[in-house]
Amino acid sequence: MADNDELEDLLEELDSGGDLETSQQVLSIRMESRRYGKPVTIVEGFDLEQREVESTASELKQALGTGGTVDDGRIELQGDHRDRIPDLLRERGFDVRE
């Protein structure tokens, strides 16, 4: 039993930032046109707590210099950012389906 506890402690230490959970998520990115033809980039597939999705959204908005929101566990960003978002998400440990 002691070996199992040591293994659990090691896994928790390795995953202190949630990296193991994050890397197992496959996110998809798409664009929709909203009112007046304005583009909105949508990132879906998160299996995280709401506050973690909001934190990721905040980081993306800052990196892209745009506005956005979190709605139903998905991130909606103003503008068409499909070309830049995959790299930004991969830097944060996510797997992105293009």
CSV table of C-alpha atoms in Angstrom, one decimal:
chain,number,residue,atom,x,y,z
A,1,MET,CA,0.0,0.0,0.0
A,2,ALA,CA,2.8,2.4,0.7
A,3,ASP,CA,4.0,2.2,-2.9
A,4,ASN,CA,0.6,3.1,-4.1
A,5,ASP,CA,0.5,6.2,-1.8
A,6,GLU,CA,4.0,7.3,-3.1
A,7,LEU,CA,2.8,6.9,-6.7
A,8,GLU,CA,-0.3,9.0,-6.0
A,9,ASP,CA,1.8,11.7,-4.4
A,10,LEU,CA,4.2,11.7,-7.4
A,11,LEU,CA,1.3,11.9,-9.9
A,12,GLU,CA,-0.3,14.8,-7.9
A,13,GLU,CA,3.1,16.6,-7.8
A,14,LEU,CA,3.6,16.1,-11.5
A,15,ASP,CA,0.1,17.4,-12.2
A,16,SER,CA,0.2,20.3,-9.9
A,17,GLY,CA,-0.9,22.6,-12.7
A,18,GLY,CA,-3.6,20.3,-14.1
A,19,ASP,CA,-1.4,19.5,-17.1
A,20,LEU,CA,-2.4,15.8,-17.3
A,21,GLU,CA,-6.1,16.7,-17.3
A,22,THR,CA,-5.6,19.6,-19.7
A,23,SER,CA,-3.6,17.6,-22.3
A,24,GLN,CA,-6.4,14.9,-22.4
A,25,GLN,CA,-8.9,17.4,-23.6
A,26,VAL,CA,-9.5,17.8,-27.3
A,27,LEU,CA,-10.7,21.3,-28.2
A,28,SER,CA,-12.4,22.4,-31.4
A,29,ILE,CA,-12.3,25.9,-32.8
A,30,ARG,CA,-14.9,27.3,-35.2
A,31,MET,CA,-16.2,30.7,-36.4
A,32,GLU,CA,-19.7,32.0,-36.5
A,33,SER,CA,-21.1,35.2,-37.9
A,34,ARG,CA,-23.2,37.1,-35.5
A,35,ARG,CA,-25.3,40.3,-35.7
A,36,TYR,CA,-24.3,42.6,-38.6
A,37,GLY,CA,-22.0,39.9,-40.0
A,38,LYS,CA,-19.5,40.3,-37.1
A,39,PRO,CA,-17.2,37.2,-36.7
A,40,VAL,CA,-17.0,35.3,-33.4
A,41,THR,CA,-14.4,32.6,-32.8
A,42,ILE,CA,-15.7,29.8,-30.5
A,43,VAL,CA,-13.5,27.3,-28.6
A,44,GLU,CA,-15.4,24.2,-27.3
A,45,GLY,CA,-14.6,20.9,-25.6
A,46,PHE,CA,-13.4,22.1,-22.2
A,47,ASP,CA,-13.9,19.6,-19.4
A,48,LEU,CA,-12.7,22.1,-16.7
A,49,GLU,CA,-14.3,23.9,-13.8
A,50,GLN,CA,-15.9,27.2,-14.8
A,51,ARG,CA,-13.2,29.3,-13.2
A,52,GLU,CA,-10.5,27.5,-15.1
A,53,VAL,CA,-12.3,28.1,-18.4
A,54,GLU,CA,-12.8,31.8,-17.4
A,55,SER,CA,-9.1,32.0,-16.6
A,56,THR,CA,-8.1,30.5,-20.0
A,57,ALA,CA,-10.5,32.9,-21.7
A,58,SER,CA,-8.9,35.8,-19.9
A,59,GLU,CA,-5.5,34.7,-21.1
A,60,LEU,CA,-6.6,34.3,-24.7
A,61,LYS,CA,-8.4,37.7,-24.7
A,62,GLN,CA,-5.2,39.4,-23.4
A,63,ALA,CA,-2.9,37.6,-25.8
A,64,LEU,CA,-5.2,38.4,-28.8
A,65,GLY,CA,-6.2,41.9,-27.7
A,66,THR,CA,-9.9,41.3,-28.1
A,67,GLY,CA,-13.0,41.0,-26.1
A,68,GLY,CA,-15.0,37.8,-25.4
A,69,THR,CA,-17.0,35.8,-22.9
A,70,VAL,CA,-17.5,32.3,-21.5
A,71,ASP,CA,-21.0,30.8,-22.3
A,72,ASP,CA,-22.0,27.3,-21.4
A,73,GLY,CA,-18.4,26.2,-20.9
A,74,ARG,CA,-17.2,27.5,-24.2
A,75,ILE,CA,-15.1,30.5,-25.0
A,76,GLU,CA,-16.5,33.1,-27.4
A,77,LEU,CA,-14.0,35.7,-28.7
A,78,GLN,CA,-14.8,38.7,-30.9
A,79,GLY,CA,-13.3,38.4,-34.3
A,80,ASP,CA,-11.8,35.6,-36.4
A,81,HIS,CA,-8.8,34.2,-34.6
A,82,ARG,CA,-8.8,30.7,-35.9
A,83,ASP,CA,-5.2,31.1,-37.2
A,84,ARG,CA,-3.7,32.2,-33.8
A,85,ILE,CA,-5.8,30.3,-31.2
A,86,PRO,CA,-4.5,26.8,-31.8
A,87,ASP,CA,-0.9,27.7,-31.0
A,88,LEU,CA,-2.0,29.7,-27.9
A,89,LEU,CA,-4.0,26.8,-26.6
A,90,ARG,CA,-1.2,24.3,-27.3
A,91,GLU,CA,1.2,26.5,-25.3
A,92,ARG,CA,-1.2,26.1,-22.4
A,93,GLY,CA,-1.1,22.3,-22.8
A,94,PHE,CA,-4.4,21.6,-24.7
A,95,ASP,CA,-4.8,19.3,-27.6
A,96,VAL,CA,-6.5,21.1,-30.5
A,97,ARG,CA,-8.4,19.5,-33.4
A,98,GLU,CA,-8.2,21.6,-36.5
